[in-house]
Amino acid sequence: MTTGHRTDPPATGADAAPDPGIFGPGSVTWNCHGDPVMWIAGVRALYLQALHPVAVRGVMINSDFRKDAWGRLLRTAGFVGTLTYGTTEAAEKAGARVRRIHRLLGVDDPELLRWVHCAETDSYVSVLRRSGFPMDDAAADAYVDEHRRSARLVGLPVADVPASTAELAEYFRQMEPELEAGRDAREVDAFLRRPPVPPLLVPARALLWRHVSALAYQALPGFAHALYGRPVPDADTVTYRLTATANLLRTIPSRLRWQLPPGHILGAVARLGPDARPAPYKLDRGTAILDGPGRAHTSDGGERARWGTPG
């Protein structure tokens, strides 16, 4: 017996629509995380995270970052890349793996996870905006709200995570009395300023990493500078340096930058098509992609959009 209505089976295999992942090309996150200044933002997050005495103690006890610093940084970048550009299944698996590791190491306290999450989110938003990335207030709020999805994957209840820049700022205001630059934070600080490298890479560390680390530190909020005890840099000067450095990095064509391991962006574009390329112009008039498919595509993925200029 039929009802006159056809019920098609779920699409599978070649007939299934490509999976955009937990964010998708229409999100602020998707179009921000392809920017090279994210590396500076990631280092800023490490400086900020180290100021929570309980959180940094857990890192010092359970982490091998002093022996495998670059591996740890790449694994962290790989995790962020998977959550941003991977399939929903890949993101869920990556989150489950992180939750399992945290549970085994005994560092799954929600308050500590919230601190790590908020330090990362604040660093990404702050450095992106100060470097001239076209993220207005609405886009910044959307970005913070979107990142509650990644918070869920590491074991945080979504309702307990800031959903806007105002809520994020209030969270840090409440946390300030609990922060300090103790012995562990000083060790992280010293490590980030001068990480161990093979002898052949010492010149590169002096030329490149020292600049990245210094700029990431300078971009910290005022309370962090006060705790670390070094002079507070002039905010306008730091913004100028961030913008100048970011614009220099942005001159490297995306087709070259995105070749670096593990190639999440290229994989996402291959899965979803060329219109999925992350690009700043897609955010310059709102909080999500406002342009139809194919608008103003250029060989650099739209990166000739108007960036901020130093000063």
mmCIF file of C-alpha atoms in Angstrom:
data_model
loop_
_atom_site.group_PDB
_atom_site.id
_atom_site.type_symbol
_atom_site.label_atom_id
_atom_site.label_comp_id
_atom_site.label_asym_id
_atom_site.label_seq_id
_atom_site.Cartn_x
_atom_site.Cartn_y
_atom_site.Cartn_z
ATOM 1 C CA MET A 1 0.000 0.000 0.000
ATOM 2 C CA THR A 2 1.298 3.453 -0.897
ATOM 3 C CA THR A 3 0.400 6.873 0.449
ATOM 4 C CA GLY A 4 1.143 8.826 -2.700
ATOM 5 C CA HIS A 5 4.258 10.359 -1.181
ATOM 6 C CA ARG A 6 7.658 9.163 -2.226
ATOM 7 C CA THR A 7 10.273 8.655 0.467
ATOM 8 C CA ASP A 8 13.751 8.554 -0.960
ATOM 9 C CA PRO A 9 16.481 6.767 0.965
ATOM 10 C CA PRO A 10 19.258 8.918 2.429
ATOM 11 C CA ALA A 11 21.905 9.860 -0.096
ATOM 12 C CA THR A 12 25.032 7.796 0.223
ATOM 13 C CA GLY A 13 28.358 7.499 -1.534
ATOM 14 C CA ALA A 14 28.694 9.630 -4.648
ATOM 15 C CA ASP A 15 25.127 10.983 -4.233
ATOM 16 C CA ALA A 16 25.724 12.450 -0.768
ATOM 17 C CA ALA A 17 26.366 16.181 -0.450
ATOM 18 C CA PRO A 18 29.936 17.020 0.638
ATOM 19 C CA ASP A 19 30.261 17.464 4.390
ATOM 20 C CA PRO A 20 31.183 21.086 5.274
ATOM 21 C CA GLY A 21 32.268 20.139 8.789
ATOM 22 C CA ILE A 22 31.262 21.814 12.046
ATOM 23 C CA PHE A 23 31.835 25.370 10.764
ATOM 24 C CA GLY A 24 31.529 25.378 6.988
ATOM 25 C CA PRO A 25 32.500 27.960 4.339
ATOM 26 C CA GLY A 26 29.753 30.337 5.490
ATOM 27 C CA SER A 27 31.318 30.832 8.916
ATOM 28 C CA VAL A 28 33.622 33.550 10.185
ATOM 29 C CA THR A 29 35.958 30.881 11.537
ATOM 30 C CA TRP A 30 36.408 29.246 8.134
ATOM 31 C CA ASN A 31 37.464 32.506 6.489
ATOM 32 C CA CYS A 32 39.733 33.654 9.337
ATOM 33 C CA HIS A 33 41.766 30.558 10.025
ATOM 34 C CA GLY A 34 43.442 30.572 6.642
ATOM 35 C CA ASP A 35 45.282 33.765 7.548
ATOM 36 C CA PRO A 36 49.017 33.388 8.357
ATOM 37 C CA VAL A 37 48.808 35.709 11.370
ATOM 38 C CA MET A 38 47.106 32.834 13.197
ATOM 39 C CA TRP A 39 50.569 31.491 14.034
ATOM 40 C CA ILE A 40 51.345 34.656 16.017
ATOM 41 C CA ALA A 41 47.945 34.424 17.673
ATOM 42 C CA GLY A 42 48.658 30.834 18.702
ATOM 43 C CA VAL A 43 51.884 31.825 20.461
ATOM 44 C CA ARG A 44 50.085 34.684 22.225
ATOM 45 C CA ALA A 45 47.596 32.112 23.507
ATOM 46 C CA LEU A 46 50.432 30.075 25.028
ATOM 47 C CA TYR A 47 51.766 33.136 26.880
ATOM 48 C CA LEU A 48 48.287 33.887 28.185
ATOM 49 C CA GLN A 49 47.435 30.309 29.150
ATOM 50 C CA ALA A 50 50.632 30.056 31.212
ATOM 51 C CA LEU A 51 49.321 32.695 33.638
ATOM 52 C CA HIS A 52 46.797 30.295 35.159
ATOM 53 C CA PRO A 53 48.880 28.544 37.852
ATOM 54 C CA VAL A 54 46.840 25.327 37.942
ATOM 55 C CA ALA A 55 46.543 25.016 34.181
ATOM 56 C CA VAL A 56 50.244 25.607 33.542
ATOM 57 C CA ARG A 57 51.207 23.183 36.320
ATOM 58 C CA GLY A 58 49.248 20.486 34.524
ATOM 59 C CA VAL A 59 51.145 21.247 31.333
ATOM 60 C CA MET A 60 54.498 21.122 33.085
ATOM 61 C CA ILE A 61 53.726 17.783 34.733
ATOM 62 C CA ASN A 62 52.085 15.994 31.828
ATOM 63 C CA SER A 63 53.482 17.583 28.678
ATOM 64 C CA ASP A 64 56.627 16.861 26.696
ATOM 65 C CA PHE A 65 56.703 20.335 25.166
ATOM 66 C CA ARG A 66 60.267 20.966 26.338
ATOM 67 C CA LYS A 67 61.513 17.908 24.417
ATOM 68 C CA ASP A 68 59.144 18.110 21.448
ATOM 69 C CA ALA A 69 58.124 21.752 21.210
ATOM 70 C CA TRP A 70 57.726 21.879 17.461
ATOM 71 C CA GLY A 71 55.842 18.615 17.372
ATOM 72 C CA ARG A 72 53.435 19.924 19.999
ATOM 73 C CA LEU A 73 52.872 23.159 18.095
ATOM 74 C CA LEU A 74 52.209 21.258 14.879
ATOM 75 C CA ARG A 75 49.830 18.860 16.613
ATOM 76 C CA THR A 76 47.921 21.794 18.075
ATOM 77 C CA ALA A 77 47.776 23.459 14.664
ATOM 78 C CA GLY A 78 46.632 20.157 13.176
ATOM 79 C CA PHE A 79 43.833 19.890 15.741
ATOM 80 C CA VAL A 80 42.615 23.418 15.001
ATOM 81 C CA GLY A 81 42.848 22.710 11.271
ATOM 82 C CA THR A 82 40.836 19.511 11.590
ATOM 83 C CA LEU A 83 38.105 21.224 13.590
ATOM 84 C CA THR A 84 37.965 24.123 11.139
ATOM 85 C CA TYR A 85 38.279 22.442 7.741
ATOM 86 C CA GLY A 86 37.791 18.720 8.320
ATOM 87 C CA THR A 87 34.605 16.737 8.006
ATOM 88 C CA THR A 88 32.192 16.509 10.913
ATOM 89 C CA GLU A 89 33.339 12.947 11.527
ATOM 90 C CA ALA A 90 37.007 13.965 11.563
ATOM 91 C CA ALA A 91 36.281 16.816 13.995
ATOM 92 C CA GLU A 92 34.284 14.569 16.314
ATOM 93 C CA LYS A 93 37.040 11.945 16.313
ATOM 94 C CA ALA A 94 39.705 14.574 17.021
ATOM 95 C CA GLY A 95 37.621 15.922 19.898
ATOM 96 C CA ALA A 96 37.090 12.454 21.332
ATOM 97 C CA ARG A 97 40.825 11.790 21.198
ATOM 98 C CA VAL A 98 41.595 15.035 23.055
ATOM 99 C CA ARG A 99 38.941 14.318 25.699
ATOM 100 C CA ARG A 100 40.408 10.844 26.218
ATOM 101 C CA ILE A 101 43.930 12.213 26.646
ATOM 102 C CA HIS A 102 42.738 14.901 29.066
ATOM 103 C CA ARG A 103 40.863 12.287 31.083
ATOM 104 C CA LEU A 104 43.879 9.977 31.278
ATOM 105 C CA LEU A 105 46.141 12.827 32.363
ATOM 106 C CA GLY A 106 43.650 14.171 34.873
ATOM 107 C CA VAL A 107 43.469 17.617 33.224
ATOM 108 C CA ASP A 108 39.789 17.547 32.272
ATOM 109 C CA ASP A 109 38.582 19.999 34.898
ATOM 110 C CA PRO A 110 35.968 22.211 33.156
ATOM 111 C CA GLU A 111 37.377 25.399 34.711
ATOM 112 C CA LEU A 112 40.843 24.692 33.301
ATOM 113 C CA LEU A 113 39.464 23.734 29.903
ATOM 114 C CA ARG A 114 37.435 26.945 29.860
ATOM 115 C CA TRP A 115 40.566 28.993 30.578
ATOM 116 C CA VAL A 116 42.490 27.344 27.757
ATOM 117 C CA HIS A 117 39.568 27.791 25.364
ATOM 118 C CA CYS A 118 39.027 31.464 26.225
ATOM 119 C CA ALA A 119 42.734 32.296 26.026
ATOM 120 C CA GLU A 120 42.845 30.812 22.533
ATOM 121 C CA THR A 121 39.665 32.502 21.335
ATOM 122 C CA ASP A 122 40.694 35.886 22.707
ATOM 123 C CA SER A 123 44.133 35.593 21.122
ATOM 124 C CA TYR A 124 42.736 34.685 17.708
ATOM 125 C CA VAL A 125 40.216 37.539 17.701
ATOM 126 C CA SER A 126 42.608 40.142 19.096
ATOM 127 C CA VAL A 127 45.546 39.404 16.799
ATOM 128 C CA LEU A 128 43.389 39.056 13.696
ATOM 129 C CA ARG A 129 41.690 42.397 14.272
ATOM 130 C CA ARG A 130 44.839 44.284 15.243
ATOM 131 C CA SER A 131 46.667 42.912 12.200
ATOM 132 C CA GLY A 132 44.177 44.504 9.824
ATOM 133 C CA PHE A 133 42.015 41.484 9.097
ATOM 134 C CA PRO A 134 38.563 42.804 8.061
ATOM 135 C CA MET A 135 36.633 41.592 11.116
ATOM 136 C CA ASP A 136 34.066 44.074 12.394
ATOM 137 C CA ASP A 137 32.326 43.911 15.769
ATOM 138 C CA ALA A 138 29.514 41.695 14.509
ATOM 139 C CA ALA A 139 31.953 39.274 12.887
ATOM 140 C CA ALA A 140 34.047 39.162 16.076
ATOM 141 C CA ASP A 141 30.967 38.278 18.135
ATOM 142 C CA ALA A 142 29.993 35.625 15.583
ATOM 143 C CA TYR A 143 33.506 34.168 15.776
ATOM 144 C CA VAL A 144 33.394 33.876 19.572
ATOM 145 C CA ASP A 145 29.947 32.284 19.382
ATOM 146 C CA GLU A 146 31.062 29.814 16.703
ATOM 147 C CA HIS A 147 33.912 28.653 18.883
ATOM 148 C CA ARG A 148 31.512 27.226 21.401
ATOM 149 C CA ARG A 149 31.238 24.349 18.909
ATOM 150 C CA SER A 150 34.911 23.534 19.349
ATOM 151 C CA ALA A 151 34.525 23.948 23.123
ATOM 152 C CA ARG A 152 31.936 21.175 23.086
ATOM 153 C CA LEU A 153 34.387 18.868 21.352
ATOM 154 C CA VAL A 154 36.958 19.210 24.145
ATOM 155 C CA GLY A 155 34.346 18.509 26.804
ATOM 156 C CA LEU A 156 32.930 21.915 27.766
ATOM 157 C CA PRO A 157 29.181 22.536 28.091
ATOM 158 C CA VAL A 158 28.334 25.090 25.411
ATOM 159 C CA ALA A 159 26.214 27.148 27.796
ATOM 160 C CA ASP A 160 29.244 27.683 30.067
ATOM 161 C CA VAL A 161 31.438 29.274 27.363
ATOM 162 C CA PRO A 162 31.386 32.996 26.438
ATOM 163 C CA ALA A 163 29.246 33.656 23.366
ATOM 164 C CA SER A 164 30.359 37.217 22.544
ATOM 165 C CA THR A 165 33.366 39.511 22.881
ATOM 166 C CA ALA A 166 31.654 41.278 25.783
ATOM 167 C CA GLU A 167 31.156 37.998 27.643
ATOM 168 C CA LEU A 168 34.758 37.050 26.882
ATOM 169 C CA ALA A 169 36.037 40.350 28.299
ATOM 170 C CA GLU A 170 33.922 39.860 31.423
ATOM 171 C CA TYR A 171 35.335 36.360 31.853
ATOM 172 C CA PHE A 172 38.901 37.702 31.872
ATOM 173 C CA ARG A 173 37.917 40.469 34.290
ATOM 174 C CA GLN A 174 36.664 37.833 36.704
ATOM 175 C CA MET A 175 39.733 35.637 36.215
ATOM 176 C CA GLU A 176 42.399 38.311 36.809
ATOM 177 C CA PRO A 177 42.636 37.791 40.603
ATOM 178 C CA GLU A 178 43.457 34.099 40.040
ATOM 179 C CA LEU A 179 46.315 34.685 37.604
ATOM 180 C CA GLU A 180 50.015 34.943 38.331
ATOM 181 C CA ALA A 181 53.360 34.673 36.606
ATOM 182 C CA GLY A 182 54.870 32.046 38.871
ATOM 183 C CA ARG A 183 57.812 29.746 38.310
ATOM 184 C CA ASP A 184 56.014 27.632 35.697
ATOM 185 C CA ALA A 185 54.850 30.670 33.735
ATOM 186 C CA ARG A 186 58.396 32.049 33.777
ATOM 187 C CA GLU A 187 59.673 28.774 32.393
ATOM 188 C CA VAL A 188 57.132 28.875 29.575
ATOM 189 C CA ASP A 189 58.061 32.492 28.906
ATOM 190 C CA ALA A 190 61.767 31.659 28.687
ATOM 191 C CA PHE A 191 61.054 28.655 26.523
ATOM 192 C CA LEU A 192 58.931 30.610 24.051
ATOM 193 C CA ARG A 193 61.568 33.302 23.764
ATOM 194 C CA ARG A 194 64.345 30.817 23.067
ATOM 195 C CA PRO A 195 63.104 27.294 22.245
ATOM 196 C CA PRO A 196 65.744 24.599 21.684
ATOM 197 C CA VAL A 197 66.533 23.942 18.028
ATOM 198 C CA PRO A 198 69.176 21.937 16.150
ATOM 199 C CA PRO A 199 72.409 23.887 15.612
ATOM 200 C CA LEU A 200 71.664 24.439 11.932
ATOM 201 C CA LEU A 201 68.412 26.225 12.821
ATOM 202 C CA VAL A 202 69.882 28.627 15.387
ATOM 203 C CA PRO A 203 70.186 31.445 12.801
ATOM 204 C CA ALA A 204 66.553 30.947 11.765
ATOM 205 C CA ARG A 205 65.485 31.090 15.400
ATOM 206 C CA ALA A 206 67.330 34.349 15.852
ATOM 207 C CA LEU A 207 65.949 35.832 12.640
ATOM 208 C CA LEU A 208 62.381 34.542 12.517
ATOM 209 C CA TRP A 209 61.180 32.953 15.738
ATOM 210 C CA ARG A 210 62.476 35.743 17.954
ATOM 211 C CA HIS A 211 60.344 38.190 15.989
ATOM 212 C CA VAL A 212 57.236 35.986 16.135
ATOM 213 C CA SER A 213 57.630 35.333 19.862
ATOM 214 C CA ALA A 214 58.289 38.990 20.690
ATOM 215 C CA LEU A 215 55.298 40.153 18.675
ATOM 216 C CA ALA A 216 53.032 37.536 20.259
ATOM 217 C CA TYR A 217 54.144 38.659 23.718
ATOM 218 C CA GLN A 218 53.695 42.343 22.886
ATOM 219 C CA ALA A 219 50.122 41.632 21.744
ATOM 220 C CA LEU A 220 49.096 40.392 25.216
ATOM 221 C CA PRO A 221 46.532 42.372 27.235
ATOM 222 C CA GLY A 222 47.745 44.877 29.799
ATOM 223 C CA PHE A 223 47.094 42.665 32.835
ATOM 224 C CA ALA A 224 49.349 39.970 31.345
ATOM 225 C CA HIS A 225 52.216 42.428 30.858
ATOM 226 C CA ALA A 226 51.804 43.567 34.445
ATOM 227 C CA LEU A 227 52.040 39.979 35.691
ATOM 228 C CA TYR A 228 55.080 39.091 33.597
ATOM 229 C CA GLY A 229 56.711 42.285 34.853
ATOM 230 C CA ARG A 230 58.239 43.546 31.634
ATOM 231 C CA PRO A 231 57.515 47.071 30.364
ATOM 232 C CA VAL A 232 54.139 47.480 28.700
ATOM 233 C CA PRO A 233 54.695 48.280 25.023
ATOM 234 C CA ASP A 234 52.866 51.136 23.347
ATOM 235 C CA ALA A 235 49.596 49.702 21.999
ATOM 236 C CA ASP A 236 49.677 51.681 18.746
ATOM 237 C CA THR A 237 53.240 50.546 18.059
ATOM 238 C CA VAL A 238 52.286 46.905 18.609
ATOM 239 C CA THR A 239 49.293 47.248 16.290
ATOM 240 C CA TYR A 240 51.540 48.794 13.647
ATOM 241 C CA ARG A 241 54.029 45.913 13.952
ATOM 242 C CA LEU A 242 51.273 43.296 13.806
ATOM 243 C CA THR A 243 49.755 44.852 10.702
ATOM 244 C CA ALA A 244 53.102 45.251 8.956
ATOM 245 C CA THR A 245 54.162 41.684 9.751
ATOM 246 C CA ALA A 246 50.814 40.214 8.767
ATOM 247 C CA ASN A 247 50.730 42.100 5.482
ATOM 248 C CA LEU A 248 54.220 40.836 4.699
ATOM 249 C CA LEU A 249 53.138 37.250 5.378
ATOM 250 C CA ARG A 250 50.024 37.769 3.269
ATOM 251 C CA THR A 251 52.137 38.536 0.232
ATOM 252 C CA ILE A 252 53.029 34.835 0.152
ATOM 253 C CA PRO A 253 50.412 33.337 -2.198
ATOM 254 C CA SER A 254 47.881 31.142 -0.424
ATOM 255 C CA ARG A 255 48.524 28.325 -2.897
ATOM 256 C CA LEU A 256 52.038 28.142 -1.416
ATOM 257 C CA ARG A 257 51.137 28.713 2.249
ATOM 258 C CA TRP A 258 48.407 26.092 2.180
ATOM 259 C CA GLN A 259 50.836 23.471 0.896
ATOM 260 C CA LEU A 260 52.368 23.264 4.370
ATOM 261 C CA PRO A 261 51.475 20.118 6.323
ATOM 262 C CA PRO A 262 48.919 18.912 7.017
ATOM 263 C CA GLY A 263 47.062 20.656 4.179
ATOM 264 C CA HIS A 264 43.603 20.957 5.758
ATOM 265 C CA ILE A 265 42.492 23.874 3.614
ATOM 266 C CA LEU A 266 43.455 22.206 0.362
ATOM 267 C CA GLY A 267 41.600 19.096 1.463
ATOM 268 C CA ALA A 268 38.486 21.132 2.247
ATOM 269 C CA VAL A 269 38.582 22.900 -1.120
ATOM 270 C CA ALA A 270 39.023 19.565 -2.893
ATOM 271 C CA ARG A 271 36.006 18.212 -0.985
ATOM 272 C CA LEU A 272 33.691 21.215 -1.364
ATOM 273 C CA GLY A 273 34.867 22.990 -4.509
ATOM 274 C CA PRO A 274 36.747 26.240 -5.270
ATOM 275 C CA ASP A 275 34.022 28.497 -3.812
ATOM 276 C CA ALA A 276 34.975 27.132 -0.378
ATOM 277 C CA ARG A 277 38.373 28.855 -0.430
ATOM 278 C CA PRO A 278 38.690 30.954 2.756
ATOM 279 C CA ALA A 279 39.139 34.639 1.941
ATOM 280 C CA PRO A 280 38.915 37.909 3.893
ATOM 281 C CA TYR A 281 36.704 39.668 1.343
ATOM 282 C CA LYS A 282 33.882 37.337 2.344
ATOM 283 C CA LEU A 283 33.719 39.023 5.754
ATOM 284 C CA ASP A 284 34.146 42.664 4.829
ATOM 285 C CA ARG A 285 30.405 43.384 4.827
ATOM 286 C CA GLY A 286 28.946 41.111 7.466
ATOM 287 C CA THR A 287 29.261 38.154 9.753
ATOM 288 C CA ALA A 288 29.055 35.434 7.108
ATOM 289 C CA ILE A 289 29.485 34.926 3.402
ATOM 290 C CA LEU A 290 27.299 37.535 1.729
ATOM 291 C CA ASP A 291 28.410 36.982 -1.834
ATOM 292 C CA GLY A 292 27.063 34.460 -4.249
ATOM 293 C CA PRO A 293 29.245 31.685 -5.612
ATOM 294 C CA GLY A 294 31.988 32.880 -7.873
ATOM 295 C CA ARG A 295 31.980 36.551 -6.882
ATOM 296 C CA ALA A 296 35.314 38.293 -7.299
ATOM 297 C CA HIS A 297 37.367 35.121 -7.186
ATOM 298 C CA THR A 298 41.000 35.792 -7.919
ATOM 299 C CA SER A 299 44.014 33.578 -8.229
ATOM 300 C CA ASP A 300 44.900 34.247 -4.598
ATOM 301 C CA GLY A 301 41.483 33.320 -3.202
ATOM 302 C CA GLY A 302 40.316 36.895 -2.774
ATOM 303 C CA GLU A 303 43.361 37.968 -0.805
ATOM 304 C CA ARG A 304 43.629 41.205 -2.741
ATOM 305 C CA ALA A 305 40.866 42.518 -0.529
ATOM 306 C CA ARG A 306 41.642 45.753 1.279
ATOM 307 C CA TRP A 307 43.773 44.938 4.304
ATOM 308 C CA GLY A 308 44.420 47.313 7.142
ATOM 309 C CA THR A 309 47.528 49.404 6.718
ATOM 310 C CA PRO A 310 50.116 50.120 9.407
ATOM 311 C CA GLY A 311 49.412 53.252 11.376
#
